[in-house]
Amino acid sequence: MSVIANNAAVKNAQAFEPLIVAFCCNWCSYAGADLAGTSRLNYPANIKIIRVPCSCRVNANFVLRAFQRGADGVIIAGCHPGDCHYMTGNYYTRRRFSLLKNLLAYVGIEEARFKVDWISASEGNKFADVMNGVLEKVHKLGPNRKLRDSRWRR
Amino acid sequence: MQRVGVFICWCGTNISSTVNIDEVVAAVKNMPGVVYSKDYQYMCSEVGQNLVKDAIKEHNLTRVVVAACSPRMHESTFRKAAKAAGLNPYLLEIANIREHCSWVHKDKKAATQKAISLTKAAVAKAILNQPLIPGEVGVEQRALVIGGGIAGIQTALDIADAGYEVDLVEKTPSIGGKMAQLDKTFPTLDCSACILTPKMVDASMHDKINIYSYSEVEEVNGFVGNFEVVIKQKARSIDMEKCTGCGICLAKCPAKTALSEFEEGLSKRAAIYTPFPQAVPNVPVIDRETCTKFRTGKCGVCAKVCPTGAIDYEQKDERLNQKYGAIIVTTGYDLINLDSFGEYQYADHPDVITGLEFERLVNAAGPTAGKLVRPSDKKKPKKVVFIQCVGSRDKSERGKSYCSKICCMYTAKHAMLLRDKYPDCEAYVFYIDVRTAGKGFEEFQRRAVENYGVNYIKGMVGKIFPTGDKLKVNGVDALSGEVLEIDADMVVLASATQAKPGASDVGRMLSISTDRDNFFTEAHPKLRPVETHCAGIYLAGACQGPKDIPETVAQASAAAAKAIGILSKSKLVNNPCVSQVDESVCSGCLACTKMCPYEAITEKMVEQKVHGKIRRRRVAEVNAALCQGCGGCTVTCRPGAIDLKGFSNKQILAEVDAICQ
């Protein structure tokens, strides 16, 4: 590959501003995101958070819709196993989305674009780390083309 | 078409320094449905709230979006404002542009774009909001206190004095807890029993307090205002109605082989026993593992000598179902196991004891009747070494990383008591730091050094070598660098405190969380120190973290005040964001009933007209009083008949779409 082409690729990668949708449960991860804020931690503005009461409220449809509408990555964050505010909700999340992960792999969406993680209300640091980690990987992968609805303009 | 009003807060410079407010206001104007927008420095102030109220009335707003700090902060504030202006409070949405935007981003352009995007999502959701009316549930005006130590006793007394029934459940045969075992209390040196036992009697005599001693909480269901609890009363083998507490059985019992738990194993007790003479209730318990009658079937001395015929060998565990409005957890603490601290010889040498054992040895009601002697040969000690921080502030596997908080003070107290009893006996204290934060604490510790001549040595003990009848203590004075060797007669270890071994099980049963050291976590470390994340469940005492008696009592009263706040209401408002079933879509598979952790979904038969014929059909039904609104069932539902009010599928999809624009 020529140097010029390589430079162009770098430029493209810089111009690419990924969009990541994060579903956060109200009791742990949303509070963890608040803590990241009050601790003035830094993560890129490409991550946008949607509040849900529990991670088990997240329907696989929501994830697919986000990819359809042009999201480059989706994160679901809930309480640590055993700490769910609703006792068992995050266990359902874990099962449901390990299935969805297989489906996403089957339709050709790279594994790194979708992540389910457990972030407690006291883990502001972890929140920022997880967000930065996913963003970094998505940045390398480039824009998501699979599943995208061509009629939708971002 | 909805008329949406958007209010953008500067939060002083907290938001406005990274988000260009003017740009947001301009962008908001073009969003579908928005008819009014306004920005202000402090939207949560009275002036700001009035802006919202006035705009709702003037512009006939049907939906309101406030772009400000986290909804966890001020959602309720703005909902109240909306309600005051005649709008259903659930028609208001918050866009979090402070914690999730201005505080975490530095690039002004990106932060502004994100603030616009988040506001757009909130507008999209708000348009689909439906007015919600919270239901009401009755409150069972009765409190449950789990744990009968000083924290539990104080909480129970405070709630009962306010006029509510309290059930106090204690695992051991008597209430009193760790405080009953103590000799004197710092920093006043008043006798622990003299200040505790009157409170124990008050609790037992109070007509609003029921003590369930030798009992455990087995199951907790329900929610704030309506907890359903199963209490297991373990078989005491004594009829509590008949027993007068005369104590003849204790004296006559031939099986005096068990180690007394109350005396920290320093003396023996009979198989039928009360933990200590001032026990409340003063009714003995038969320890079935030690009792000859239960082991071999022969004996029955206690039944023969009992003047009232109270002994009942056939007694069985009983289970009691009770409803409560509030629960206070006061399960206390334990000392760590010292088996892994081999260098101190605790397990191998009887003259190496813990602080709690020292309390029993100097106590007038203790195993030596208050004569402080070596456990091995019953001789008076000449030199005693106290070692602080045994397991506390120790990041290794065997220790605890936190400070146990009480040891500096009780070690100073022990050394003082020792020098007071035997002025010719030398006292040495090895310490890392002396921590005396508390009213009168510093003065107390200085008194030990200055008036009582206790030798404080900064440094740790490396190893203890038992040589002859002495304990050779090898340590280092960290200030002079000198290696010390002290021929001690006795060593007292200030062992670390820890959460009760069963704390995580209790936590799971109550669905309250524990931290990494298994102490229960409070809802907010500063502003909600006695509440838990589970509404209606409160914490007091050392189960929440190491604590001394004054702090424990203060926290107990605080928890009681919080519980009274619930009990004094005749009705509580429900969370209206609960699931609802669309019966016309429901297929009656009832998958949701199996998923629901609160058993809030049940089956119901409905009659439906199909092709002119009336057919009976099974559908699911949500009990709004039980549903906590997690929304798990909405995903389980195959036909998509269940939706969650306030977080409906349409609303969340609208947010996704808005964010992805």
PDB file of N, CA and C in Angstrom, chain B residues 197-261:
ATOM      1  N   THR B 197     -28.021  -2.479  80.935  1.00  0.00           N
ATOM      2  CA  THR B 197     -29.100  -3.335  81.456  1.00  0.00           C
ATOM      3  C   THR B 197     -30.399  -2.576  81.740  1.00  0.00           C
ATOM      4  N   PRO B 198     -30.347  -1.317  82.217  1.00  0.00           N
ATOM      5  CA  PRO B 198     -31.628  -0.612  82.371  1.00  0.00           C
ATOM      6  C   PRO B 198     -32.363  -0.471  81.043  1.00  0.00           C
ATOM      7  N   LYS B 199     -31.594  -0.258  79.962  1.00  0.00           N
ATOM      8  CA  LYS B 199     -32.219  -0.133  78.636  1.00  0.00           C
ATOM      9  C   LYS B 199     -32.830  -1.462  78.199  1.00  0.00           C
ATOM     10  N   MET B 200     -32.116  -2.569  78.530  1.00  0.00           N
ATOM     11  CA  MET B 200     -32.641  -3.896  78.184  1.00  0.00           C
ATOM     12  C   MET B 200     -33.959  -4.141  78.903  1.00  0.00           C
ATOM     13  N   VAL B 201     -34.004  -3.733  80.186  1.00  0.00           N
ATOM     14  CA  VAL B 201     -35.231  -3.918  80.962  1.00  0.00           C
ATOM     15  C   VAL B 201     -36.339  -3.032  80.398  1.00  0.00           C
ATOM     16  N   ASP B 202     -35.975  -1.776  80.062  1.00  0.00           N
ATOM     17  CA  ASP B 202     -36.960  -0.866  79.452  1.00  0.00           C
ATOM     18  C   ASP B 202     -37.583  -1.510  78.220  1.00  0.00           C
ATOM     19  N   ALA B 203     -36.729  -2.103  77.384  1.00  0.00           N
ATOM     20  CA  ALA B 203     -37.219  -2.716  76.147  1.00  0.00           C
ATOM     21  C   ALA B 203     -38.156  -3.873  76.462  1.00  0.00           C
ATOM     22  N   SER B 204     -37.797  -4.684  77.474  1.00  0.00           N
ATOM     23  CA  SER B 204     -38.641  -5.849  77.758  1.00  0.00           C
ATOM     24  C   SER B 204     -39.942  -5.445  78.439  1.00  0.00           C
ATOM     25  N   MET B 205     -39.933  -4.327  79.176  1.00  0.00           N
ATOM     26  CA  MET B 205     -41.143  -3.906  79.889  1.00  0.00           C
ATOM     27  C   MET B 205     -42.069  -3.064  79.016  1.00  0.00           C
ATOM     28  N   HIS B 206     -41.524  -2.553  77.900  1.00  0.00           N
ATOM     29  CA  HIS B 206     -42.319  -1.637  77.069  1.00  0.00           C
ATOM     30  C   HIS B 206     -43.506  -2.381  76.463  1.00  0.00           C
ATOM     31  N   ASP B 207     -44.698  -1.813  76.600  1.00  0.00           N
ATOM     32  CA  ASP B 207     -45.864  -2.553  76.093  1.00  0.00           C
ATOM     33  C   ASP B 207     -45.937  -2.563  74.572  1.00  0.00           C
ATOM     34  N   LYS B 208     -45.112  -1.751  73.896  1.00  0.00           N
ATOM     35  CA  LYS B 208     -45.146  -1.755  72.432  1.00  0.00           C
ATOM     36  C   LYS B 208     -44.025  -2.623  71.835  1.00  0.00           C
ATOM     37  N   ILE B 209     -43.127  -3.129  72.681  1.00  0.00           N
ATOM     38  CA  ILE B 209     -42.004  -3.915  72.147  1.00  0.00           C
ATOM     39  C   ILE B 209     -42.202  -5.404  72.437  1.00  0.00           C
ATOM     40  N   ASN B 210     -42.124  -6.210  71.399  1.00  0.00           N
ATOM     41  CA  ASN B 210     -42.120  -7.664  71.580  1.00  0.00           C
ATOM     42  C   ASN B 210     -40.737  -8.166  71.251  1.00  0.00           C
ATOM     43  N   ILE B 211     -40.124  -8.864  72.207  1.00  0.00           N
ATOM     44  CA  ILE B 211     -38.792  -9.391  71.945  1.00  0.00           C
ATOM     45  C   ILE B 211     -38.907 -10.851  71.521  1.00  0.00           C
ATOM     46  N   TYR B 212     -38.352 -11.149  70.346  1.00  0.00           N
ATOM     47  CA  TYR B 212     -38.253 -12.543  69.912  1.00  0.00           C
ATOM     48  C   TYR B 212     -36.794 -12.946  70.052  1.00  0.00           C
ATOM     49  N   SER B 213     -36.412 -13.460  71.227  1.00  0.00           N
ATOM     50  CA  SER B 213     -35.033 -13.874  71.397  1.00  0.00           C
ATOM     51  C   SER B 213     -34.899 -15.314  70.887  1.00  0.00           C
ATOM     52  N   TYR B 214     -33.674 -15.751  70.641  1.00  0.00           N
ATOM     53  CA  TYR B 214     -33.404 -17.084  70.121  1.00  0.00           C
ATOM     54  C   TYR B 214     -34.222 -17.317  68.847  1.00  0.00           C
ATOM     55  N   SER B 215     -34.318 -16.276  68.039  1.00  0.00           N
ATOM     56  CA  SER B 215     -35.138 -16.327  66.815  1.00  0.00           C
ATOM     57  C   SER B 215     -34.346 -15.730  65.655  1.00  0.00           C
ATOM     58  N   GLU B 216     -34.761 -16.100  64.469  1.00  0.00           N
ATOM     59  CA  GLU B 216     -34.094 -15.551  63.290  1.00  0.00           C
ATOM     60  C   GLU B 216     -35.119 -15.176  62.240  1.00  0.00           C
ATOM     61  N   VAL B 217     -34.780 -14.168  61.442  1.00  0.00           N
ATOM     62  CA  VAL B 217     -35.639 -13.813  60.318  1.00  0.00           C
ATOM     63  C   VAL B 217     -35.292 -14.763  59.176  1.00  0.00           C
ATOM     64  N   GLU B 218     -36.318 -15.431  58.657  1.00  0.00           N
ATOM     65  CA  GLU B 218     -36.044 -16.475  57.686  1.00  0.00           C
ATOM     66  C   GLU B 218     -36.367 -16.054  56.260  1.00  0.00           C
ATOM     67  N   GLU B 219     -37.349 -15.178  56.127  1.00  0.00           N
ATOM     68  CA  GLU B 219     -37.801 -14.815  54.792  1.00  0.00           C
ATOM     69  C   GLU B 219     -38.380 -13.409  54.827  1.00  0.00           C
ATOM     70  N   VAL B 220     -38.056 -12.613  53.835  1.00  0.00           N
ATOM     71  CA  VAL B 220     -38.631 -11.269  53.747  1.00  0.00           C
ATOM     72  C   VAL B 220     -39.177 -11.072  52.343  1.00  0.00           C
ATOM     73  N   ASN B 221     -40.443 -10.712  52.257  1.00  0.00           N
ATOM     74  CA  ASN B 221     -41.064 -10.401  50.972  1.00  0.00           C
ATOM     75  C   ASN B 221     -41.742  -9.051  51.086  1.00  0.00           C
ATOM     76  N   GLY B 222     -42.271  -8.593  49.964  1.00  0.00           N
ATOM     77  CA  GLY B 222     -43.026  -7.349  49.992  1.00  0.00           C
ATOM     78  C   GLY B 222     -42.146  -6.137  49.779  1.00  0.00           C
ATOM     79  N   PHE B 223     -42.648  -4.997  50.211  1.00  0.00           N
ATOM     80  CA  PHE B 223     -41.998  -3.726  49.874  1.00  0.00           C
ATOM     81  C   PHE B 223     -42.325  -2.732  50.961  1.00  0.00           C
ATOM     82  N   VAL B 224     -41.807  -1.542  50.852  1.00  0.00           N
ATOM     83  CA  VAL B 224     -41.981  -0.527  51.889  1.00  0.00           C
ATOM     84  C   VAL B 224     -43.458  -0.372  52.284  1.00  0.00           C
ATOM     85  N   GLY B 225     -43.694  -0.356  53.574  1.00  0.00           N
ATOM     86  CA  GLY B 225     -45.060  -0.235  54.076  1.00  0.00           C
ATOM     87  C   GLY B 225     -45.743  -1.569  54.267  1.00  0.00           C
ATOM     88  N   ASN B 226     -45.295  -2.573  53.518  1.00  0.00           N
ATOM     89  CA  ASN B 226     -45.952  -3.891  53.562  1.00  0.00           C
ATOM     90  C   ASN B 226     -44.957  -5.035  53.408  1.00  0.00           C
ATOM     91  N   PHE B 227     -44.021  -5.127  54.312  1.00  0.00           N
ATOM     92  CA  PHE B 227     -43.089  -6.256  54.266  1.00  0.00           C
ATOM     93  C   PHE B 227     -43.754  -7.460  54.915  1.00  0.00           C
ATOM     94  N   GLU B 228     -43.605  -8.620  54.262  1.00  0.00           N
ATOM     95  CA  GLU B 228     -44.118  -9.856  54.862  1.00  0.00           C
ATOM     96  C   GLU B 228     -42.924 -10.676  55.299  1.00  0.00           C
ATOM     97  N   VAL B 229     -42.856 -10.968  56.589  1.00  0.00           N
ATOM     98  CA  VAL B 229     -41.653 -11.562  57.149  1.00  0.00           C
ATOM     99  C   VAL B 229     -41.989 -12.862  57.864  1.00  0.00           C
ATOM    100  N   VAL B 230     -41.126 -13.854  57.674  1.00  0.00           N
ATOM    101  CA  VAL B 230     -41.260 -15.101  58.423  1.00  0.00           C
ATOM    102  C   VAL B 230     -40.158 -15.122  59.482  1.00  0.00           C
ATOM    103  N   ILE B 231     -40.565 -15.240  60.739  1.00  0.00           N
ATOM    104  CA  ILE B 231     -39.596 -15.299  61.835  1.00  0.00           C
ATOM    105  C   ILE B 231     -39.579 -16.724  62.369  1.00  0.00           C
ATOM    106  N   LYS B 232     -38.367 -17.283  62.463  1.00  0.00           N
ATOM    107  CA  LYS B 232     -38.247 -18.631  63.024  1.00  0.00           C
ATOM    108  C   LYS B 232     -37.879 -18.503  64.503  1.00  0.00           C
ATOM    109  N   GLN B 233     -38.755 -19.019  65.363  1.00  0.00           N
ATOM    110  CA  GLN B 233     -38.418 -19.068  66.785  1.00  0.00           C
ATOM    111  C   GLN B 233     -37.836 -20.441  67.046  1.00  0.00           C
ATOM    112  N   LYS B 234     -36.544 -20.462  67.348  1.00  0.00           N
ATOM    113  CA  LYS B 234     -35.885 -21.747  67.562  1.00  0.00           C
ATOM    114  C   LYS B 234     -36.400 -22.365  68.858  1.00  0.00           C
ATOM    115  N   ALA B 235     -36.415 -23.696  68.874  1.00  0.00           N
ATOM    116  CA  ALA B 235     -36.947 -24.400  70.050  1.00  0.00           C
ATOM    117  C   ALA B 235     -36.029 -24.154  71.239  1.00  0.00           C
ATOM    118  N   ARG B 236     -36.589 -23.534  72.263  1.00  0.00           N
ATOM    119  CA  ARG B 236     -35.832 -23.218  73.474  1.00  0.00           C
ATOM    120  C   ARG B 236     -35.813 -24.409  74.422  1.00  0.00           C
ATOM    121  N   SER B 237     -36.789 -25.292  74.226  1.00  0.00           N
ATOM    122  CA  SER B 237     -37.045 -26.439  75.118  1.00  0.00           C
ATOM    123  C   SER B 237     -37.537 -25.978  76.484  1.00  0.00           C
ATOM    124  N   ILE B 238     -37.958 -24.748  76.576  1.00  0.00           N
ATOM    125  CA  ILE B 238     -38.493 -24.196  77.831  1.00  0.00           C
ATOM    126  C   ILE B 238     -39.800 -23.487  77.486  1.00  0.00           C
ATOM    127  N   ASP B 239     -40.803 -23.675  78.295  1.00  0.00           N
ATOM    128  CA  ASP B 239     -42.049 -22.939  78.125  1.00  0.00           C
ATOM    129  C   ASP B 239     -41.867 -21.548  78.728  1.00  0.00           C
ATOM    130  N   MET B 240     -41.808 -20.545  77.870  1.00  0.00           N
ATOM    131  CA  MET B 240     -41.495 -19.196  78.351  1.00  0.00           C
ATOM    132  C   MET B 240     -42.568 -18.644  79.279  1.00  0.00           C
ATOM    133  N   GLU B 241     -43.820 -19.145  79.123  1.00  0.00           N
ATOM    134  CA  GLU B 241     -44.915 -18.676  79.983  1.00  0.00           C
ATOM    135  C   GLU B 241     -44.718 -19.167  81.419  1.00  0.00           C
ATOM    136  N   LYS B 242     -44.280 -20.434  81.511  1.00  0.00           N
ATOM    137  CA  LYS B 242     -44.193 -21.042  82.847  1.00  0.00           C
ATOM    138  C   LYS B 242     -42.909 -20.674  83.587  1.00  0.00           C
ATOM    139  N   CYS B 243     -41.809 -20.489  82.871  1.00  0.00           N
ATOM    140  CA  CYS B 243     -40.506 -20.280  83.508  1.00  0.00           C
ATOM    141  C   CYS B 243     -40.499 -18.989  84.319  1.00  0.00           C
ATOM    142  N   THR B 244     -39.966 -19.090  85.542  1.00  0.00           N
ATOM    143  CA  THR B 244     -39.883 -17.897  86.390  1.00  0.00           C
ATOM    144  C   THR B 244     -38.449 -17.352  86.446  1.00  0.00           C
ATOM    145  N   GLY B 245     -37.522 -18.069  85.835  1.00  0.00           N
ATOM    146  CA  GLY B 245     -36.125 -17.633  85.841  1.00  0.00           C
ATOM    147  C   GLY B 245     -35.446 -17.837  87.178  1.00  0.00           C
ATOM    148  N   CYS B 246     -35.888 -18.866  87.933  1.00  0.00           N
ATOM    149  CA  CYS B 246     -35.320 -19.079  89.269  1.00  0.00           C
ATOM    150  C   CYS B 246     -33.879 -19.565  89.202  1.00  0.00           C
ATOM    151  N   GLY B 247     -33.523 -20.271  88.123  1.00  0.00           N
ATOM    152  CA  GLY B 247     -32.124 -20.662  87.945  1.00  0.00           C
ATOM    153  C   GLY B 247     -31.734 -21.975  88.596  1.00  0.00           C
ATOM    154  N   ILE B 248     -32.684 -22.705  89.191  1.00  0.00           N
ATOM    155  CA  ILE B 248     -32.342 -23.982  89.831  1.00  0.00           C
ATOM    156  C   ILE B 248     -31.790 -24.958  88.796  1.00  0.00           C
ATOM    157  N   CYS B 249     -32.439 -24.993  87.617  1.00  0.00           N
ATOM    158  CA  CYS B 249     -32.014 -25.925  86.573  1.00  0.00           C
ATOM    159  C   CYS B 249     -30.568 -25.695  86.154  1.00  0.00           C
ATOM    160  N   LEU B 250     -30.150 -24.408  86.099  1.00  0.00           N
ATOM    161  CA  LEU B 250     -28.789 -24.091  85.670  1.00  0.00           C
ATOM    162  C   LEU B 250     -27.784 -24.675  86.659  1.00  0.00           C
ATOM    163  N   ALA B 251     -28.124 -24.582  87.958  1.00  0.00           N
ATOM    164  CA  ALA B 251     -27.210 -25.064  88.990  1.00  0.00           C
ATOM    165  C   ALA B 251     -27.157 -26.583  89.022  1.00  0.00           C
ATOM    166  N   LYS B 252     -28.314 -27.227  88.762  1.00  0.00           N
ATOM    167  CA  LYS B 252     -28.369 -28.692  88.907  1.00  0.00           C
ATOM    168  C   LYS B 252     -27.907 -29.441  87.654  1.00  0.00           C
ATOM    169  N   CYS B 253     -27.879 -28.788  86.515  1.00  0.00           N
ATOM    170  CA  CYS B 253     -27.520 -29.476  85.262  1.00  0.00           C
ATOM    171  C   CYS B 253     -26.143 -30.120  85.383  1.00  0.00           C
ATOM    172  N   PRO B 254     -26.041 -31.439  85.140  1.00  0.00           N
ATOM    173  CA  PRO B 254     -24.744 -32.104  85.282  1.00  0.00           C
ATOM    174  C   PRO B 254     -23.818 -31.893  84.081  1.00  0.00           C
ATOM    175  N   ALA B 255     -24.353 -31.463  82.939  1.00  0.00           N
ATOM    176  CA  ALA B 255     -23.525 -31.367  81.727  1.00  0.00           C
ATOM    177  C   ALA B 255     -22.905 -29.983  81.609  1.00  0.00           C
ATOM    178  N   LYS B 256     -21.970 -29.663  82.517  1.00  0.00           N
ATOM    179  CA  LYS B 256     -21.350 -28.323  82.461  1.00  0.00           C
ATOM    180  C   LYS B 256     -20.065 -28.410  81.627  1.00  0.00           C
ATOM    181  N   THR B 257     -20.206 -28.689  80.354  1.00  0.00           N
ATOM    182  CA  THR B 257     -19.044 -28.968  79.523  1.00  0.00           C
ATOM    183  C   THR B 257     -18.859 -27.980  78.377  1.00  0.00           C
ATOM    184  N   ALA B 258     -19.901 -27.216  78.052  1.00  0.00           N
ATOM    185  CA  ALA B 258     -19.782 -26.339  76.879  1.00  0.00           C
ATOM    186  C   ALA B 258     -19.048 -25.058  77.252  1.00  0.00           C
ATOM    187  N   LEU B 259     -18.315 -24.497  76.289  1.00  0.00           N
ATOM    188  CA  LEU B 259     -17.640 -23.222  76.521  1.00  0.00           C
ATOM    189  C   LEU B 259     -18.661 -22.097  76.432  1.00  0.00           C
ATOM    190  N   SER B 260     -18.588 -21.193  77.390  1.00  0.00           N
ATOM    191  CA  SER B 260     -19.561 -20.102  77.412  1.00  0.00           C
ATOM    192  C   SER B 260     -19.262 -19.112  76.293  1.00  0.00           C
ATOM    193  N   GLU B 261     -20.254 -18.870  75.439  1.00  0.00           N
ATOM    194  CA  GLU B 261     -20.084 -17.914  74.350  1.00  0.00           C
ATOM    195  C   GLU B 261     -19.941 -16.512  74.919  1.00  0.00           C
TER     196      GLU B 261
END
